[in-house]
mmCIF file of C-alpha atoms in Angstrom:
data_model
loop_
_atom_site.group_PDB
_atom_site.id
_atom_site.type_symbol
_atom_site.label_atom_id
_atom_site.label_comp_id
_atom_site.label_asym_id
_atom_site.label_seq_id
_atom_site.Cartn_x
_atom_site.Cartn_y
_atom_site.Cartn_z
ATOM 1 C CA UNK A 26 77.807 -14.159 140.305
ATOM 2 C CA UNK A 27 81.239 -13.988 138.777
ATOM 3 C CA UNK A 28 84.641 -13.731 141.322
ATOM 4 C CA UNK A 29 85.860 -10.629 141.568
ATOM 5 C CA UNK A 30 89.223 -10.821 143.389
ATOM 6 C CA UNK A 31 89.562 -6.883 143.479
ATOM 7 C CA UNK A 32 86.567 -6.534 145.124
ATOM 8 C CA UNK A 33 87.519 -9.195 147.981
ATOM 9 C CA UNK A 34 90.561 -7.217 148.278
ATOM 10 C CA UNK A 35 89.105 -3.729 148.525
ATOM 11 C CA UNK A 36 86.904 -4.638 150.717
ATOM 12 C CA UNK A 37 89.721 -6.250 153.322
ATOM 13 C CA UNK A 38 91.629 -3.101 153.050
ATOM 14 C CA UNK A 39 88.712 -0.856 153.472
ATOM 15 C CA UNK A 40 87.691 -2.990 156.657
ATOM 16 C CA UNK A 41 91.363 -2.297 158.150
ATOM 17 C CA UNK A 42 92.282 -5.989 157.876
ATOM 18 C CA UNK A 43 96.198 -6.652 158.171
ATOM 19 C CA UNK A 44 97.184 -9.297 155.851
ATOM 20 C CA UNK A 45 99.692 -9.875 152.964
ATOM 21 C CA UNK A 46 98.251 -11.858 149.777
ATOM 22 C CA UNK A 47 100.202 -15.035 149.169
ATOM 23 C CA UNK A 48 99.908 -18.304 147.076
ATOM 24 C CA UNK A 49 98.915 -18.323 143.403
ATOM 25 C CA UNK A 50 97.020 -15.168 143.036
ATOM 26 C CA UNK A 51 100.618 -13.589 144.481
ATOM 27 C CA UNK A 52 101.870 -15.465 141.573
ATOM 28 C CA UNK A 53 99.519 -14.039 138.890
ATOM 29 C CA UNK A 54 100.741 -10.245 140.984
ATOM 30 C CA UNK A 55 104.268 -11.449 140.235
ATOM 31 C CA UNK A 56 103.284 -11.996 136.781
ATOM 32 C CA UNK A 57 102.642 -15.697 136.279
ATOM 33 C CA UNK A 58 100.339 -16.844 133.213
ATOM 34 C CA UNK A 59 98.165 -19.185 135.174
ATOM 35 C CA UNK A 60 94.552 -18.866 136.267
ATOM 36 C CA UNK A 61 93.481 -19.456 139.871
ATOM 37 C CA UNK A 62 90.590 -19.598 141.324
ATOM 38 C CA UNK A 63 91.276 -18.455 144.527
ATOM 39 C CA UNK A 64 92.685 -15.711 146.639
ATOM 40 C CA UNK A 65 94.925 -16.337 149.843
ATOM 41 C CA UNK A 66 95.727 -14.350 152.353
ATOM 42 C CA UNK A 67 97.829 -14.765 155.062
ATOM 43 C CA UNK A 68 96.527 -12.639 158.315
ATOM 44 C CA UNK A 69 97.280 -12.250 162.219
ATOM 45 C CA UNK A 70 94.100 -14.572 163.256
ATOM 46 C CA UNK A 71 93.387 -11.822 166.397
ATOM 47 C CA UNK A 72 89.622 -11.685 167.462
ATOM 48 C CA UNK A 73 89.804 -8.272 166.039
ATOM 49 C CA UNK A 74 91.354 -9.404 162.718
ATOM 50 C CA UNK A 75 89.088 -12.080 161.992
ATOM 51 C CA UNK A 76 86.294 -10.177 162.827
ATOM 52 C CA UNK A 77 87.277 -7.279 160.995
ATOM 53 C CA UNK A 78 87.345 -9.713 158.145
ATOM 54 C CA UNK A 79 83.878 -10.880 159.074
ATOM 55 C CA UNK A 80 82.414 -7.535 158.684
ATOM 56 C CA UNK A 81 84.525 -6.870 155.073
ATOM 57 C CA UNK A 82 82.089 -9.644 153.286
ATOM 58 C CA UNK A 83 79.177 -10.094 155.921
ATOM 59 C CA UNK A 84 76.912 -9.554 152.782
ATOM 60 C CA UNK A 85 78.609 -12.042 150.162
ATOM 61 C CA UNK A 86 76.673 -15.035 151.673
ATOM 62 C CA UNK A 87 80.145 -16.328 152.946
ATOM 63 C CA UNK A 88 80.553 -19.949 153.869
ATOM 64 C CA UNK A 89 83.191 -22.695 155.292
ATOM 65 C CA UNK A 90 83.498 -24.298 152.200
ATOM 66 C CA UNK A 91 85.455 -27.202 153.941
ATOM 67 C CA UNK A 92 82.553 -28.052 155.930
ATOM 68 C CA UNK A 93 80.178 -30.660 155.057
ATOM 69 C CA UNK A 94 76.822 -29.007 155.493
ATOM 70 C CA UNK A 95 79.002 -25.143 153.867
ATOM 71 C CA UNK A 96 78.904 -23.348 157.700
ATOM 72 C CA UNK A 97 77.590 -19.972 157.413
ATOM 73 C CA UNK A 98 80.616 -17.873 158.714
ATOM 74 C CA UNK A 99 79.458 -16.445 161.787
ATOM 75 C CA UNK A 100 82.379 -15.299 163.723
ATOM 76 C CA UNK A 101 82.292 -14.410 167.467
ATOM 77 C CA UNK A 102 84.934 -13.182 169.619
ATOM 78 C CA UNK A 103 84.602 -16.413 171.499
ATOM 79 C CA UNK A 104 85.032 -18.429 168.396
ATOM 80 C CA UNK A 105 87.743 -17.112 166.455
ATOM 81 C CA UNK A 106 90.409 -18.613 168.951
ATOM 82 C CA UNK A 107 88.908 -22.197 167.567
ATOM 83 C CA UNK A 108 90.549 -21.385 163.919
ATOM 84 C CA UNK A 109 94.475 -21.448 162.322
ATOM 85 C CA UNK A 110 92.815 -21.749 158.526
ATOM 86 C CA UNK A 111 89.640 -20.404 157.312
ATOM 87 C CA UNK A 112 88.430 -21.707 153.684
ATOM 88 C CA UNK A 113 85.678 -19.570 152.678
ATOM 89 C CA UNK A 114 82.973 -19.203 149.529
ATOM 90 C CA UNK A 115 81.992 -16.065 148.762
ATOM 91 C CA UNK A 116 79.516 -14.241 146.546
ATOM 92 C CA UNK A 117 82.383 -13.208 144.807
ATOM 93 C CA UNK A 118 84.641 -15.163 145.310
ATOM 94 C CA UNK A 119 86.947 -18.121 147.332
ATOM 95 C CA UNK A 120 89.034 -16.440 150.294
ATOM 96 C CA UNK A 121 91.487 -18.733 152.213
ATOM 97 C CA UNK A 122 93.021 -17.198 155.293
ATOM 98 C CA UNK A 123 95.844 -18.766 156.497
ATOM 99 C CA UNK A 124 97.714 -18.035 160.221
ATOM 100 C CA UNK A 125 100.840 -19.648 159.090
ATOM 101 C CA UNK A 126 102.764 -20.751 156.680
ATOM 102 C CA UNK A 127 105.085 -23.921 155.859
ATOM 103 C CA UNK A 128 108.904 -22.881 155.099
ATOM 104 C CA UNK A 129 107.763 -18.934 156.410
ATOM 105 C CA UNK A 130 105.954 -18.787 159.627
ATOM 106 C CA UNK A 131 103.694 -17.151 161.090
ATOM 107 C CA UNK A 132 101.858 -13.585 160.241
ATOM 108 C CA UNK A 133 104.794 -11.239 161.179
ATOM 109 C CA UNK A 134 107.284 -13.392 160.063
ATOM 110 C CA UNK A 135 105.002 -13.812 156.294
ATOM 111 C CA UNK A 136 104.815 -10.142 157.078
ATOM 112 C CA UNK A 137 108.735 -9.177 156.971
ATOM 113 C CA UNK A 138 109.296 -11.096 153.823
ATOM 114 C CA UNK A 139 106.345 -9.254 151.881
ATOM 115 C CA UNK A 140 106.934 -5.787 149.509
ATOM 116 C CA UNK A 141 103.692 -3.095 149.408
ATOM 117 C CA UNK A 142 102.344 -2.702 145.530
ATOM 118 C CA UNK A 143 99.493 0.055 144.464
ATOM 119 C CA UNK A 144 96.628 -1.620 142.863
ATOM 120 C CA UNK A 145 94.029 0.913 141.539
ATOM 121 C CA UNK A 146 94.791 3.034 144.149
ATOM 122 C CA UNK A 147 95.080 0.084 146.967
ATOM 123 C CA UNK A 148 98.494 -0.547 148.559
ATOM 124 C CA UNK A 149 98.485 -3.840 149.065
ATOM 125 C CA UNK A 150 100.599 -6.300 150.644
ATOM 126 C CA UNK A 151 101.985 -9.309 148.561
ATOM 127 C CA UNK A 152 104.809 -12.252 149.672
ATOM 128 C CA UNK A 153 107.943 -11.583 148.041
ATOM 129 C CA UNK A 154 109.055 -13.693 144.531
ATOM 130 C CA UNK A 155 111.781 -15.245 146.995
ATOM 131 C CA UNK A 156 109.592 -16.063 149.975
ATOM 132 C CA UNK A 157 106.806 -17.309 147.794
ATOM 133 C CA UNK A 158 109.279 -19.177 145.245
ATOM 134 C CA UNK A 159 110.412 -21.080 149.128
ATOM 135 C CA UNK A 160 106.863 -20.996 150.264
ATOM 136 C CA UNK A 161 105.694 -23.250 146.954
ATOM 137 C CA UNK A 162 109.365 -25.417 147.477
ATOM 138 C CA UNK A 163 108.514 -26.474 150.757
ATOM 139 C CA UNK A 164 105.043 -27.464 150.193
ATOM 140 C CA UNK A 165 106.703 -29.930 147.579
ATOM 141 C CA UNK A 166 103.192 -30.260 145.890
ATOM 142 C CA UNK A 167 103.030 -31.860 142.794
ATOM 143 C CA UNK A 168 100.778 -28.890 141.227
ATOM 144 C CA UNK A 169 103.121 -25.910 142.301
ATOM 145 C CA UNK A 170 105.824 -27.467 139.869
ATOM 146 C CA UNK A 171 104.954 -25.362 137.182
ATOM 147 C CA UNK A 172 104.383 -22.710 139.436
ATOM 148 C CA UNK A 173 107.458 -22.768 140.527
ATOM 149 C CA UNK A 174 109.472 -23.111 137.349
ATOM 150 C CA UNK A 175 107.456 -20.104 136.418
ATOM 151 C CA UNK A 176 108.613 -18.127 139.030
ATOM 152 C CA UNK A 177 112.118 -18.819 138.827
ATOM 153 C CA UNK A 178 111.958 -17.982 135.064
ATOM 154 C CA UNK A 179 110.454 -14.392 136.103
ATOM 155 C CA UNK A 180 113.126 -14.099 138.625
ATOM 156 C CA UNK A 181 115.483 -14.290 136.048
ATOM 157 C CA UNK A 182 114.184 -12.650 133.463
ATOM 158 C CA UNK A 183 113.517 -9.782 135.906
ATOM 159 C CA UNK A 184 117.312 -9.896 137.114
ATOM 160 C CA UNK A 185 118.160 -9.836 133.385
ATOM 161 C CA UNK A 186 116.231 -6.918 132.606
ATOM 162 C CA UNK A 187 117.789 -4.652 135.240
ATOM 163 C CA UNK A 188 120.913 -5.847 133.806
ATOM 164 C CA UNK A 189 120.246 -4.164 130.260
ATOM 165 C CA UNK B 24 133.093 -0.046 118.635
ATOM 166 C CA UNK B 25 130.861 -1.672 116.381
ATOM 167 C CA UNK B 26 132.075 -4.852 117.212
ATOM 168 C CA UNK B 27 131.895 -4.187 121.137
ATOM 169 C CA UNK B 28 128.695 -2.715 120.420
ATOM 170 C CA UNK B 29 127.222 -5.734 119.233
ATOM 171 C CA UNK B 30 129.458 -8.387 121.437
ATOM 172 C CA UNK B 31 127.547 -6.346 124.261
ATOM 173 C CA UNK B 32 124.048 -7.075 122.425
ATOM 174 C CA UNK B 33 125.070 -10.453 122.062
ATOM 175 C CA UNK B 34 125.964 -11.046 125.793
ATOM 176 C CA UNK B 35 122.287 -9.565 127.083
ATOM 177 C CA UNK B 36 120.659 -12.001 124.622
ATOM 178 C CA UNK B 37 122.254 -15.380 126.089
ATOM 179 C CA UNK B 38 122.015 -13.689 129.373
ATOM 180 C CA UNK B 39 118.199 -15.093 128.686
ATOM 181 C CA UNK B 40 118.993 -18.106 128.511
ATOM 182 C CA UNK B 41 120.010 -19.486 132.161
ATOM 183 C CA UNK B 42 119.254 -22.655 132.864
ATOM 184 C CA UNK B 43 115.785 -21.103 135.140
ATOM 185 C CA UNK B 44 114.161 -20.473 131.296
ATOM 186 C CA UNK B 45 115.667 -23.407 129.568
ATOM 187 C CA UNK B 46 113.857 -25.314 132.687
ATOM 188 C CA UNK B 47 110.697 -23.139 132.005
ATOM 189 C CA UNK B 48 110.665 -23.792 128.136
ATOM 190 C CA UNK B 49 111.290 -27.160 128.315
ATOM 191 C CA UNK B 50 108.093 -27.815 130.406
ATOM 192 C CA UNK B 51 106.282 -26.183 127.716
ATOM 193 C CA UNK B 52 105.967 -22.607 129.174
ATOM 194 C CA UNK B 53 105.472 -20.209 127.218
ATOM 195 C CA UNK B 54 108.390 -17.207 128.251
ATOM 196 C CA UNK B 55 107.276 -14.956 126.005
ATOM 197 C CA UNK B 56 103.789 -14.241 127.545
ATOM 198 C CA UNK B 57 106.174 -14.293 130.934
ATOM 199 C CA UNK B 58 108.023 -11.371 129.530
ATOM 200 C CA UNK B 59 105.231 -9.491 128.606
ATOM 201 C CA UNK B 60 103.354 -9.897 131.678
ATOM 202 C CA UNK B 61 106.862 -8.574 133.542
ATOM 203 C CA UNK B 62 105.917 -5.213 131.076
ATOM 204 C CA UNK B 63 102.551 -4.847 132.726
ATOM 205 C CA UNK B 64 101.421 -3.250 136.161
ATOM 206 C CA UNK B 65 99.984 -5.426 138.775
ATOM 207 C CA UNK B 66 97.431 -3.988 137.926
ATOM 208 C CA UNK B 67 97.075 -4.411 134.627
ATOM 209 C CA UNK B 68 98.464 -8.264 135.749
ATOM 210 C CA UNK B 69 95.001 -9.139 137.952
ATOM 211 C CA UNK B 70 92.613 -7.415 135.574
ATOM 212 C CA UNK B 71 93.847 -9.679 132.904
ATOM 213 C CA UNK B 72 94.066 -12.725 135.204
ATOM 214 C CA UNK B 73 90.258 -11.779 135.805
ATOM 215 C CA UNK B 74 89.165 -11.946 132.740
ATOM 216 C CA UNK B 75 90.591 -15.183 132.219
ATOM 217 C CA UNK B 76 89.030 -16.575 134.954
ATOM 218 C CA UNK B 77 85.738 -14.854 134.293
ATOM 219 C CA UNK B 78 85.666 -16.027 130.895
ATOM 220 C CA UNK B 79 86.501 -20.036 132.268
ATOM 221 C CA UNK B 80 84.110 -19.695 134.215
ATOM 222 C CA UNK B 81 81.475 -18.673 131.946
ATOM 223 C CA UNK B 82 83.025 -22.066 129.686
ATOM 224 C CA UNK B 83 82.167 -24.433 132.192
ATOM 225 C CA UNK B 84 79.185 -23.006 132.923
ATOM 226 C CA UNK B 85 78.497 -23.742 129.216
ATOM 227 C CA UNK B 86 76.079 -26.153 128.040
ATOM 228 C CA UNK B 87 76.118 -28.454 125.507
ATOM 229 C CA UNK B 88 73.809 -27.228 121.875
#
């Protein structure tokens, strides 16, 4: 089955889950040229959140794709307190939920420095060009160089457009 | 008028060229698919990132004839 990042994200904001999409695919939002293969979220890892998230893709055959033996997800309201990263395999789909992150903080703070956008009738959160240009910075990762310089360049150009 | 008329062109044009694009072009990105991604919707933005990845994926899923 192909991924299908709209669907992952209609069905989180359908379910009710909080969470503000951040890494690369907030890059390709932003309008970056590169092709990712996953979708990141950053979310408020609550019992209810998580499994509100649970219920969103309980029939995508989702997995821990970090775990050796690919853990089916099977959330409880005892469990959820054991996690500050899920990495997940979908039907449709990789979804990494994050609790925190480097250079930002946590949920509320990733929160504040995120702007609402409509996508096909969605609204959507998404990290900010600035927070996400200091998000890749801090990370200092060899592959978010480009990333990065591609960002800055749409900063500008975008600056230069409202300009004209 | 003209001529501050097309000083004022000039200026927007090198405006482009800060030292955030020179950085971009000279590690061999391509600015001009940045620009006309900036002209899209988000929208429009992930349904084309989709197919890309739809269509690398199908690629590598490719065998050999």
């Amino acid at each position: 089955v192909s991924s299908d990042f709209l669907n992952l994200l209609e069905r989180l904001v359908n379910a009710g889950v909080d969470f503000v999409v951040i890494g690369g695919f907030a890059g390709v939002v932003h309008g970056c040229t590169y092709v990712t293969q996953d979708i990141d979220i950053c979310c408020d890892f609550s019992p209810a959140t998580l499994l509100a998230l649970q219920r969103a893709i309980s029939d995508l055959h989702s997995v821990h794709r970090m775990t050796p033996k690919r853990k089916k997800l099977q959330l409880t309201e005892k469990t959820c307190g054991q996690f500050k990263n899920l990495y997940l395999d979908t039907d449709i789909g990789q979804l990494d939920c994050l609790s925190f992150i480097d250079g930002l903080g946590n949920y509320s703070q990733v929160k504040g420095k995120s702007e609402l956008i409509e996508v096909e009738k969605m609204k959507v959160r998404v990290l900010s060009l600035d927070a996400l240009i200091k998000a890749k910075k801090s990370m200092n990762r060899p592959r978010d160089k480009e990333a990065v310089l591609q960002l800055e360049a749409i900063k500008k150009l975008k600056s230069s457009q409202q300009d004209l | 008028m003209a001529a501050k008329s097309k000083k004022k062109r000039v200026s927007k044009s090198e405006s482009l060229q800060t030292a955030e694009i020179q950085a971009a072009i000279d590690y061999g990105i391509d600015v001009s698919m940045l620009i006309s991604n900036i002209g899209r919707s988000c929208t429009e933005r992930i349904i084309r990132h989709q197919i890309a990845l739809n269509t690398a994926e199908k690629l590598r899923k490719a065998r050999r004839l």
